[in-house]
XYZ file of C-alpha atoms in Angstrom:
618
model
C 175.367 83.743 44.156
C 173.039 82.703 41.532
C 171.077 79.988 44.212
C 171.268 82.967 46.699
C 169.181 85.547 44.646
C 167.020 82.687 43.259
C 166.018 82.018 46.826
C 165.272 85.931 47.529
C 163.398 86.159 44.655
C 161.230 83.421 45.611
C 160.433 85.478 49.099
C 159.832 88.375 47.436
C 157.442 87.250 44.364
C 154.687 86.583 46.795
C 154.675 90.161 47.994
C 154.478 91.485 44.270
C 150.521 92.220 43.219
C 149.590 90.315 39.648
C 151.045 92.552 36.972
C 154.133 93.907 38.652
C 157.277 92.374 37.362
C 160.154 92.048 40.266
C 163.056 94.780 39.196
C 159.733 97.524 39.196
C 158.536 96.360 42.729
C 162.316 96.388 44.031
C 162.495 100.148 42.281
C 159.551 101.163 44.266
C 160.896 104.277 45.846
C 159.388 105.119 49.558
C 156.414 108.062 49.973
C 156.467 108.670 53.846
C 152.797 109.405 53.810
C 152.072 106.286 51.406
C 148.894 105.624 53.657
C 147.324 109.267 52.773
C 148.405 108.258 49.242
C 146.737 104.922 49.059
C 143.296 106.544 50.931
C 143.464 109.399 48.530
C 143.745 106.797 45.484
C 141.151 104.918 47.140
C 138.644 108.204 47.034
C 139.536 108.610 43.399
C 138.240 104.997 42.462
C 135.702 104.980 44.375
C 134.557 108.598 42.507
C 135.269 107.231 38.956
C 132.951 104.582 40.248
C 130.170 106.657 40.463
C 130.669 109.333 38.274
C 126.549 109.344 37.412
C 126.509 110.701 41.192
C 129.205 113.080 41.197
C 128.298 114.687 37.663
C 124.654 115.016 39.016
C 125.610 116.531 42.356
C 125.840 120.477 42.859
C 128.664 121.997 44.499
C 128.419 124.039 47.733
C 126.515 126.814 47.693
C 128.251 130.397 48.254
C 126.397 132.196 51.035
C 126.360 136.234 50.706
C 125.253 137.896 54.176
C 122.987 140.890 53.571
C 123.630 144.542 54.530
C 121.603 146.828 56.095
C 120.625 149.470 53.274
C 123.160 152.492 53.197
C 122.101 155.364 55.237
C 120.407 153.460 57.783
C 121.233 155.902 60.794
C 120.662 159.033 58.334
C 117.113 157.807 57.965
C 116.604 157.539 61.762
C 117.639 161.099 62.472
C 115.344 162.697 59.756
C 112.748 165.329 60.316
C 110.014 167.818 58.339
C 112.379 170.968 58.465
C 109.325 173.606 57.987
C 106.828 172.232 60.249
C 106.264 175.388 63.066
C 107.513 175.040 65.723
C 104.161 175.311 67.912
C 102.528 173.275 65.689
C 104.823 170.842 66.342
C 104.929 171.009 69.859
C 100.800 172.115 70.855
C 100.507 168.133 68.906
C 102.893 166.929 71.543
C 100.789 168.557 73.913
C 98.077 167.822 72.786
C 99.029 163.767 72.699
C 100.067 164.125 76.649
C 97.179 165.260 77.432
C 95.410 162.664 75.999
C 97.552 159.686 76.755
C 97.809 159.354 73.166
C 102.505 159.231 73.160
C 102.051 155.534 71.787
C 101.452 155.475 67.809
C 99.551 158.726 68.424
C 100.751 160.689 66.002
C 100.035 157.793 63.483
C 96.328 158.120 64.548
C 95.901 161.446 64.110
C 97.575 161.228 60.946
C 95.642 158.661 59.808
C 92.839 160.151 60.395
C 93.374 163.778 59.847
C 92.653 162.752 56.133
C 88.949 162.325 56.783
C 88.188 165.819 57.906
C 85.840 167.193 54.847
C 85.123 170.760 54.872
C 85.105 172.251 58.387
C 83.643 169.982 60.817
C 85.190 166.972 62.737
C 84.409 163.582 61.836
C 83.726 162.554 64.757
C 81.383 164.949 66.759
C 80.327 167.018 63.378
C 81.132 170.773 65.001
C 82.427 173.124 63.130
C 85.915 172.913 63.376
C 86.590 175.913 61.131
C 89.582 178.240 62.606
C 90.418 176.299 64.987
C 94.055 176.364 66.002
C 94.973 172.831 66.630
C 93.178 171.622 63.051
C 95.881 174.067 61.424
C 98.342 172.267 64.048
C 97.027 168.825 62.559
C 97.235 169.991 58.758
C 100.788 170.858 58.947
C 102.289 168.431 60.561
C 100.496 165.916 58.784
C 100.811 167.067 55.454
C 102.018 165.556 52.056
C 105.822 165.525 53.758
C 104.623 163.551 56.534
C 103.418 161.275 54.966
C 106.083 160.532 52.649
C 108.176 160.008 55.822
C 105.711 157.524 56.856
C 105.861 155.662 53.557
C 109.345 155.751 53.820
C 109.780 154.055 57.493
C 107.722 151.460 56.180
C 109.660 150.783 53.299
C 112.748 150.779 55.510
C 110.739 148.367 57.619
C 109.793 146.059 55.152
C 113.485 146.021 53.400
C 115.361 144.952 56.908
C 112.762 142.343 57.275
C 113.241 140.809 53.753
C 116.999 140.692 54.760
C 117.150 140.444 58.199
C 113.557 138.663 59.321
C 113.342 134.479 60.107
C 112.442 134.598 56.332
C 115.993 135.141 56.000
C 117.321 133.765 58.824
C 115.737 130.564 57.600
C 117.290 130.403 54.549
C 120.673 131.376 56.119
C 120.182 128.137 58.343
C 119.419 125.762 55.421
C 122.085 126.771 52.715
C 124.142 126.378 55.552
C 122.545 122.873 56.039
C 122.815 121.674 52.721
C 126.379 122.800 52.380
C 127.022 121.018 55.195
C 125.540 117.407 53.641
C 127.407 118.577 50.220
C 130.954 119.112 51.936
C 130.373 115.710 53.749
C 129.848 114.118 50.589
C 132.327 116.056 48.303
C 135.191 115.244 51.247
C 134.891 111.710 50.139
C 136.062 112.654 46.448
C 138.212 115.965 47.236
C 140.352 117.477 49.264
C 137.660 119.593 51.263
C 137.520 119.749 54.699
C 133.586 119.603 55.861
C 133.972 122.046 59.146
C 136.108 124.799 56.693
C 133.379 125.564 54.566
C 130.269 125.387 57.383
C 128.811 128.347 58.586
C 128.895 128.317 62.164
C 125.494 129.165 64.006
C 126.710 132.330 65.436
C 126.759 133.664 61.747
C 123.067 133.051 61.886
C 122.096 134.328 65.607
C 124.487 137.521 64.169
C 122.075 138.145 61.717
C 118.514 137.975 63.635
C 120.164 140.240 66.336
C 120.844 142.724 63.837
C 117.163 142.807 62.046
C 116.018 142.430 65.337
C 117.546 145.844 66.763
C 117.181 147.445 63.625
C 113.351 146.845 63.204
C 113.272 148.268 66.976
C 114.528 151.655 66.172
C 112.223 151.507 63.015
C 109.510 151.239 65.231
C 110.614 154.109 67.826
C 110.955 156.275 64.396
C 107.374 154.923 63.167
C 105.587 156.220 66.663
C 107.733 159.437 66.306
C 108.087 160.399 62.983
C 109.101 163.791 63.805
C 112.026 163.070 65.923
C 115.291 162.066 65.608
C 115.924 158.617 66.312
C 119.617 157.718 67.826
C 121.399 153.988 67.228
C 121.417 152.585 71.102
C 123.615 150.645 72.582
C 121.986 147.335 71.619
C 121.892 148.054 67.713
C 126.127 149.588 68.115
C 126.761 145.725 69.827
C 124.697 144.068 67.185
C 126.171 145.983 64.584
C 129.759 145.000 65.617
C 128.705 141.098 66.093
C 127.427 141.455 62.052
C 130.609 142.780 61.377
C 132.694 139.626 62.340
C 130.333 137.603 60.879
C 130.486 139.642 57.629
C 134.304 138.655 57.738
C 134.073 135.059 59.234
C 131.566 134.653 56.442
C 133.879 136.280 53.667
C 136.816 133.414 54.844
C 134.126 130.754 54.366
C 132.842 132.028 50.904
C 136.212 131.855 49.758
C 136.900 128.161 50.853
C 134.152 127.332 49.570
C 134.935 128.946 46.356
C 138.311 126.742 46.540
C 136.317 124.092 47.428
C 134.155 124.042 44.115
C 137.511 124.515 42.073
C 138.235 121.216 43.522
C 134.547 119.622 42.828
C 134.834 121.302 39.130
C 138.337 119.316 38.408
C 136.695 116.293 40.417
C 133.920 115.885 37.584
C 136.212 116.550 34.307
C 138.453 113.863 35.908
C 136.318 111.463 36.521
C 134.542 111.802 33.185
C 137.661 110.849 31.031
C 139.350 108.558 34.036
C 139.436 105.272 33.248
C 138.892 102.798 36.059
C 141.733 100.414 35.168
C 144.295 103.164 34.965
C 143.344 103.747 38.574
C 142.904 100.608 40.140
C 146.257 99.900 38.491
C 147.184 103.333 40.529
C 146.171 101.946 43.679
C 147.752 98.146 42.912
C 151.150 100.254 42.715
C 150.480 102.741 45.911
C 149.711 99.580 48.287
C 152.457 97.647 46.649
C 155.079 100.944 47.655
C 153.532 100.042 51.232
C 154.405 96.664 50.927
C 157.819 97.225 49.533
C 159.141 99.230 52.518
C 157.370 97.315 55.089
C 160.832 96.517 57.969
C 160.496 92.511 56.513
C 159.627 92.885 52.170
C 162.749 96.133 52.744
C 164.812 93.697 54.090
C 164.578 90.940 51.393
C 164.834 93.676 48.866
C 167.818 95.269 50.173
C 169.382 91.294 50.340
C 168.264 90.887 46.780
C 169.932 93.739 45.446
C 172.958 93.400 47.267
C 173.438 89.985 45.716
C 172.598 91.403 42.310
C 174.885 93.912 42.797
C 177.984 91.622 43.895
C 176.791 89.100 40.945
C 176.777 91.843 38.297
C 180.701 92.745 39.627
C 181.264 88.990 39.562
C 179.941 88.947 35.440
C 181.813 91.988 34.877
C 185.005 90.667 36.403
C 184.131 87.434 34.130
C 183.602 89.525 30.908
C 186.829 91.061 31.591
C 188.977 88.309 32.122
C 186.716 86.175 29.444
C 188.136 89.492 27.367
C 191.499 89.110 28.218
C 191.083 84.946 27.752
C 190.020 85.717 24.292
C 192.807 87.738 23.447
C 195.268 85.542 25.104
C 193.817 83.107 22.966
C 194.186 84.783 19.788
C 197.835 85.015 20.603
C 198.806 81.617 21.421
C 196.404 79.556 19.702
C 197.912 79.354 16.609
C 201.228 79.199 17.773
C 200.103 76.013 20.243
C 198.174 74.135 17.562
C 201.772 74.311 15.388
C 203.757 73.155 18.171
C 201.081 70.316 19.222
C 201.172 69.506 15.276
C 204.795 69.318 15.402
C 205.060 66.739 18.262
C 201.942 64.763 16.563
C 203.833 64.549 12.910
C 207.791 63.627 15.653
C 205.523 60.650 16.384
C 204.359 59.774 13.426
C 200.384 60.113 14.470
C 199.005 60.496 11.078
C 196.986 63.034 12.346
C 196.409 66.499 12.912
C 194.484 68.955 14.723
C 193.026 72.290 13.762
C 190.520 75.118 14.718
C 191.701 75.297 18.354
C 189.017 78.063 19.780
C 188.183 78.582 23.749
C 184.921 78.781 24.844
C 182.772 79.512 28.029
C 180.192 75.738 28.351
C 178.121 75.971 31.403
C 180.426 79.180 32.432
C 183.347 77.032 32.596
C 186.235 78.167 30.380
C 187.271 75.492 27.661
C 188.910 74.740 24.573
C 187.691 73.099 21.610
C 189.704 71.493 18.426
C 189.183 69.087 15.543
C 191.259 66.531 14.632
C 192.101 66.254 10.727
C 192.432 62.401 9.853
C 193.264 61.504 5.703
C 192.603 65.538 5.136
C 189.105 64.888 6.902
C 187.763 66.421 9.501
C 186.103 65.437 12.572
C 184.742 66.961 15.665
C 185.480 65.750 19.258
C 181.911 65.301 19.836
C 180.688 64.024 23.124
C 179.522 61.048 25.278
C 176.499 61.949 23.498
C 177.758 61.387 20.406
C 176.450 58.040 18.217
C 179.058 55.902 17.369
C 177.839 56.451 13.501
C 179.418 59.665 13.459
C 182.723 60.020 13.331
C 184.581 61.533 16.244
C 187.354 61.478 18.666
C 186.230 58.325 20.850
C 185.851 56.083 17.597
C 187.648 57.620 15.290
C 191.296 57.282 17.011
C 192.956 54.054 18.822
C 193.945 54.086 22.760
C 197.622 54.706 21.183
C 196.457 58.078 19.401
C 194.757 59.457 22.102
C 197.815 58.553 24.662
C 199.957 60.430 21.960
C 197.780 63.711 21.792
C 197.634 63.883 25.282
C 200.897 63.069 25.588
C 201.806 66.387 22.275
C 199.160 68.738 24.347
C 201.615 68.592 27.442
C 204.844 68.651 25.569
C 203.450 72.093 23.684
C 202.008 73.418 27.192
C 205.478 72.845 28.449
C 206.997 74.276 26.044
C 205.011 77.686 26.564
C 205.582 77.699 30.572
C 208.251 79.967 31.214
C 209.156 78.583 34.680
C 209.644 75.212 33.430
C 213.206 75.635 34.248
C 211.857 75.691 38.427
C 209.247 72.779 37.957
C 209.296 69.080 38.665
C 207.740 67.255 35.545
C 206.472 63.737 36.163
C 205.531 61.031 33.265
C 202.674 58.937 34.496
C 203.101 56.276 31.953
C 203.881 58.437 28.634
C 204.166 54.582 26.888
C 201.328 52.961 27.844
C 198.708 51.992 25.094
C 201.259 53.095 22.511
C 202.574 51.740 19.587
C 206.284 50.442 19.468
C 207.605 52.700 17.029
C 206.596 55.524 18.918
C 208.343 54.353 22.051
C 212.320 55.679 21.124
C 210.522 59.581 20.203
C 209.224 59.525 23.685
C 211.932 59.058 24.993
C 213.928 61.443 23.194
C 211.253 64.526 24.199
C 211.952 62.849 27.928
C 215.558 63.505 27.372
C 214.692 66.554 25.958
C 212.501 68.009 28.608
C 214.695 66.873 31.378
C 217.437 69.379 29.959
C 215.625 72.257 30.737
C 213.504 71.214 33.758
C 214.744 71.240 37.653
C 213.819 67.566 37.814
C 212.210 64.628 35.813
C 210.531 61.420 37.434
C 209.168 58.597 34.692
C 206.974 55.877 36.036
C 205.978 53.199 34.250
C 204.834 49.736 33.914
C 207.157 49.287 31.541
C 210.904 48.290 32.403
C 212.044 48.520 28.769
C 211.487 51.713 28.145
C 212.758 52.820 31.804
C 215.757 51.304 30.639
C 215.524 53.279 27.537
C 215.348 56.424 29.358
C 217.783 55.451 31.821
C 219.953 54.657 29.133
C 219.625 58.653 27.846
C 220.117 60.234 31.279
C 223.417 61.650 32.606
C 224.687 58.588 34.798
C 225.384 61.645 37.159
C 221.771 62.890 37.965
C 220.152 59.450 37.408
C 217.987 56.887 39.447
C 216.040 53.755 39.578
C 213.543 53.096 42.213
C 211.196 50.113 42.484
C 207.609 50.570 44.117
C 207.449 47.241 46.283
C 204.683 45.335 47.580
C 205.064 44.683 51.120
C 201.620 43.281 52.188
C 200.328 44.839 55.374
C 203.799 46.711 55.850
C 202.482 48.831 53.310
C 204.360 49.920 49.788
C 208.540 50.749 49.946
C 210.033 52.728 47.830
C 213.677 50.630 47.050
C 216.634 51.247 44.824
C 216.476 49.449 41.867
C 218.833 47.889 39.526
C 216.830 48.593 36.105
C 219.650 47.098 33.931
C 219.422 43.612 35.622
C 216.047 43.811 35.679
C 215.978 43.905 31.898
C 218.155 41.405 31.045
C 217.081 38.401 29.383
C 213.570 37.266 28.607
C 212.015 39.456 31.811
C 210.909 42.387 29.975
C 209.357 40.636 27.134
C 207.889 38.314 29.551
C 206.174 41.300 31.848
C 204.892 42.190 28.190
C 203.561 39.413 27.562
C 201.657 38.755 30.525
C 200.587 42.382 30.635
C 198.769 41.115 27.078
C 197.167 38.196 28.467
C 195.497 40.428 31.128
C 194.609 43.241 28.675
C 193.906 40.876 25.601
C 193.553 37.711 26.655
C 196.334 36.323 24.328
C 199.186 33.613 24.896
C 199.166 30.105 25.805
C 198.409 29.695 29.173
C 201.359 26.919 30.063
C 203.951 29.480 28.579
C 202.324 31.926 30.840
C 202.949 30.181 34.088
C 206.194 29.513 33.517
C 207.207 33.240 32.578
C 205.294 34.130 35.901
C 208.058 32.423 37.811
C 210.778 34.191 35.547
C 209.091 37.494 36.474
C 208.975 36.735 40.463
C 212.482 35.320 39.993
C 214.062 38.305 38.547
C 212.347 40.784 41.130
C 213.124 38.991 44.045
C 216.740 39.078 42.739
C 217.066 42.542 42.166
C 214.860 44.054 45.170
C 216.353 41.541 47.399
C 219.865 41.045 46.022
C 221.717 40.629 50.156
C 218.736 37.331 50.369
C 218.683 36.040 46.924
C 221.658 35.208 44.460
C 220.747 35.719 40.770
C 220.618 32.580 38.470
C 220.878 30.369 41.904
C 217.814 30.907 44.055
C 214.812 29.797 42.081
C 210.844 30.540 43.291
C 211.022 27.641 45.201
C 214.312 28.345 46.769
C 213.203 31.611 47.641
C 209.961 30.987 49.336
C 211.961 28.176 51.359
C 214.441 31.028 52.531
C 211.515 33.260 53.664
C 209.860 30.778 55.502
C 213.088 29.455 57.308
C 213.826 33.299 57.991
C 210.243 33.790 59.839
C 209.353 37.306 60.640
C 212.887 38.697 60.360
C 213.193 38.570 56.109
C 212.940 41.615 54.689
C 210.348 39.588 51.821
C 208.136 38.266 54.372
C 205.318 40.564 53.482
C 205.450 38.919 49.757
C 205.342 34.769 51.328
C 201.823 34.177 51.534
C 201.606 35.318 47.731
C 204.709 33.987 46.418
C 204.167 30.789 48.300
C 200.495 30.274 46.977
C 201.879 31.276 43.063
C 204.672 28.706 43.085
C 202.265 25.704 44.470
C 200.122 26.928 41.404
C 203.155 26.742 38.993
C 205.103 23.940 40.282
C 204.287 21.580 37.676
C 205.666 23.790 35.277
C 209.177 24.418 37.004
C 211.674 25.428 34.628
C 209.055 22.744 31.991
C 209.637 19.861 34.160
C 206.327 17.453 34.408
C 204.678 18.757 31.275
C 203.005 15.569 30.290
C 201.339 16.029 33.848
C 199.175 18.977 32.164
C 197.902 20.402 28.933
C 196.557 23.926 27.947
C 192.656 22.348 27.949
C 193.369 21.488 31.452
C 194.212 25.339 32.566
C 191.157 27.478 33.637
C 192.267 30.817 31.809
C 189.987 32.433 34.697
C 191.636 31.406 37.360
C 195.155 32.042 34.914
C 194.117 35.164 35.314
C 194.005 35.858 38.574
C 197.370 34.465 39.823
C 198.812 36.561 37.071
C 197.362 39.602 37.955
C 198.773 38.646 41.647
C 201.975 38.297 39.982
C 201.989 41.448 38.088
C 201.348 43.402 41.139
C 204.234 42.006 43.146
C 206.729 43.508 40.812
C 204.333 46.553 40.557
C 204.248 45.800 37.221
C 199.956 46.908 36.750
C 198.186 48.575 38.744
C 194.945 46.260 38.853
């Protein structure tokens, strides 16, 4: 699991940005409109960037639409209450006549203020009585010309509000709130076309001066009447009105929309660029996380983690419960493995047996206690100037710890009574006196075990054992060579095969081998001893004890052909007793001395021997 999550990890690492460590790039949760996010982020970078700019810049500008001034259509309709009647309407006569309807009421007015005394102005006759002069002075008087004064001043307000003066400021507010949302939508939230004043607002506005200044002017040629809104001021007047309202939904946008520029420049006067570039690092790496290929690595990373981290708890547990099985038993096991070492008179002890978890693999650890010293196991890469198990005990003692370890595992299995035990050996490399206590825990464990099988090298201490089995649940089987026939398992007769000198010789020739001791002429002859005896008792229907000799016996084979039932052992017992001839039974010893023997080549025919009777297993 381990090589699987190292090998996801790898994949994903080259997805993470610089600064991200893995477990916060896998805990990346999705944003479905991560791309908004990141071009958002983007906006706000780029605005801490130049915060000089966006400090400097104004916001948009609110735009108030003028009204016309209350009373508008009151105005038109006024009139000079007390002016007579005739007076009033001889003047409108009067004008007819003259072709004077167009402004010329204004003219007389005008001019009605240079009559001195009583003759006219213009032709100097005495205009003293006269009916129409009285006409002229009261219509014209002081009232009049108030009314004048005021359709002029109503004239001269609509055009400050409504006249291309106007108009033309209208159109370039509107203009540079148009530049200033374009640029502010780069930083804020503001759409540009939400907070522009169409160009209807605009053409609203000159219609309305435009008819208004119109009836102005029909009140201006007749002050004296009553002027009525027409149709074209009513339609002009309704247009304003939606604009009015259109405008009212803009101003408040754009009100919204300076709230937004307002918050834009405290942020980006305290932001600090590395806090949001580190902003935008982790938006674009949330877009990189959930992308179909980076999701799918992720999701097979942290399903490995996830089966791993059940895989250490399941190890903590049982580590948990192997600790406190431990606690139990190890003390108990190191007295019973200390009991078998002091039966076999080791001369050593162990202590401090404690379990342990190297490389995740659970083991146990001990010291051994040698002269009331202690010494560590140690390792293979431990010098051999510190003391410790592989220099500090002989091949015996270690054969006899391993040999106390199983006995005191044995004795703690409770279904040894079902279980086939088998002794590979339990004698080799050990001392003599230590042979007749392994026997005895042999004995011992076959009572209480479905079945015991000993092998060994040995045939003195099979005999031994053989000799402390029931005669009723007892046998002795021989491993035997036969060439290219392969190994046979054969009954054995182990107490002929122990008689006499065989055993010791086996022994001794085992020695040679391991230690390179014994003369080599007493050698050869106790090979042919050996091969005697085994022939005899694995062949006993071919070869008659203390009759057939290794000469006899290869004679027998070869007479027999392919038929013997030893003919798989002729090439090697043939070739052993040409090499031992001259010593048969000591005859011919003058013929050869020991500097005469190549201990080499000693060696080798031994060895050949040995393996015959299955007696090593080089």
């Amino acid at each position: 699991m381990t090589r699987e999550i190292s090998a996801v990890t790898k994949s994903i690492q080259s997805h993470i940005p610089v600064g991200m460590d893995l477990k916060t790039f896998i805990g990346l949760a999705a944003d479905p409109n991560i791309d908004d996010r990141i071009a958002e982020q983007t906006l706000s970078l780029e605005a801490i960037h130049n915060t000089q700019q966006i400090h400097e810049r104004p916001p948009l500008s609110e735009i108030a639409l003028p009204s016309l001034p209350n009373g508008f259509a009151d105005f038109l309709a006024r009139t000079i209450d007390d002016i007579a009647q005739d007076a009033e309407t001889r003047l409108g006569e009067h004008l007819a006549t003259h072709g004077m309807d167009f402004d010329g009421s204004s003219w007389l007015g005008k001019g009605i203020d240079y009559v001195n005394g009583e003759t006219c102005p213009f032709c100097g006759q005495d205009i003293q009585g006269l009916s129409l002069i009285a006409a002229y002075r009261a219509v014209f008087g002081e009232r009049f010309k108030a009314l004048r004064a005021d359709i002029n001043a109503w004239g001269d307000e609509i055009q400050q509000r409504f006249g291309d003066t106007a108009v033309g400021s209208l159109y370039t507010k509107v203009e540079q709130n148009k530049a200033a949302a374009e640029f502010w939508g780069r930083y804020c939230a503001i759409d540009p076309e939400s907070v522009t004043m169409p160009a209807a607002i605009g053409e609203a506005l000159r219609d309305l001066g435009e008819t208004a200044l119109s009836l102005l002017e029909r009140k201006a040629r007749s002050p004296l009447d009553t002027i009525r809104v027409d149709t074209a001021f009513s339609t002009a007047a309704t247009a304003y009105g939606a604009a009015q309202d259109n405008a009212y939904r803009i101003v408040t946008k754009i009100r919204t929309a300076n709230a937004l520029i307002a918050a834009k420049k405290e942020e980006t006067g305290v932001a600090d660029p590395k806090v949001a570039e580190v902003e935008l690092e982790r938006r674009q790496a949330i877009k990189i996380r959930h992308a179909d290929r980076v999701a799918k690595l992720c999701a097979n990373y942290i399903g490995f983690t996830e089966a791993k981290e059940a895989i250490d708890h399941r190890k903590n547990e049982i580590r948990t419960e192997l600790g406190m099985h431990s606690e139990n038993i190890a003390k108990p096991y190191e007295d019973r493995i200390n009991r078998y070492l002091d039966a076999f008179n080791a001369g050593f002890q162990v202590s401090g047996i404690e379990h342990g978890y190297p490389s995740g693999i659970a083991a146990s650890s001990y010291q051994l206690v040698i002269n009331d010293t202690t010494v560590d196991l140690g390792s293979g890469d431990t010098p051999t100037s510190q003391p410790s198990f592989k220099n500090t005990l002989s091949a015996g003692d270690r054969s006899t710890l391993a040999l106390a370890f199983f006995l005191a595992n044995l004795d703690l299995d409770q279904n040894a009574a079902t279980k086939t035990v088998v002794f590979d050996d339990p004698f080799s490399s050990q001392d003599a006196f230590r042979r007749r206590q392994t026997v005895h825990e042999i004995a011992r464990v076959a009572r209480k075990c479905a079945q015991v099988i000993v092998l060994s090298h040995n045939a003195n201490f099979l005999k031994l054992v053989w000799d402390k089995t029931p005669t009723s649940g007892r046998i002795a089987l021989s491993l035997a060579d036969h060439g290219v026939q392969g190994t046979k398992i054969m009954p054995i007769d182990i107490v002929e095969a122990c008689k006499g000198r065989t055993a010791k010789d086996m022994d001794d020739l085992q020695t040679f081998l391991s230690e390179g001791k014994g003369k080599p002429e007493d050698l050869i002859r106790k090979m042919r001893v050996v091969l005697e005896t085994h022939c005899w008792t694995t062949f006993p229907n071919c070869f008659k004890a203390g009759n057939d000799w290794l000469g006899t016996i290869v004679q027998k084979i070869r007479v027999s052909g392919e038929q013997h039932p030893a003919q798989a052992l002729y090439v090697a017992l043939d070739q052993i007793n040409d090499y031992t001839g001259d010593y048969h039974h000591g005859e011919n010893r003058s013929d050869a001395t020991p500097s005469q023997i190549d201990r080499q080549e000693l060696a080798g025919y031994v060895r050949r021997t040995l393996r015959i009777v299955n007696a090593t297993q080089a």
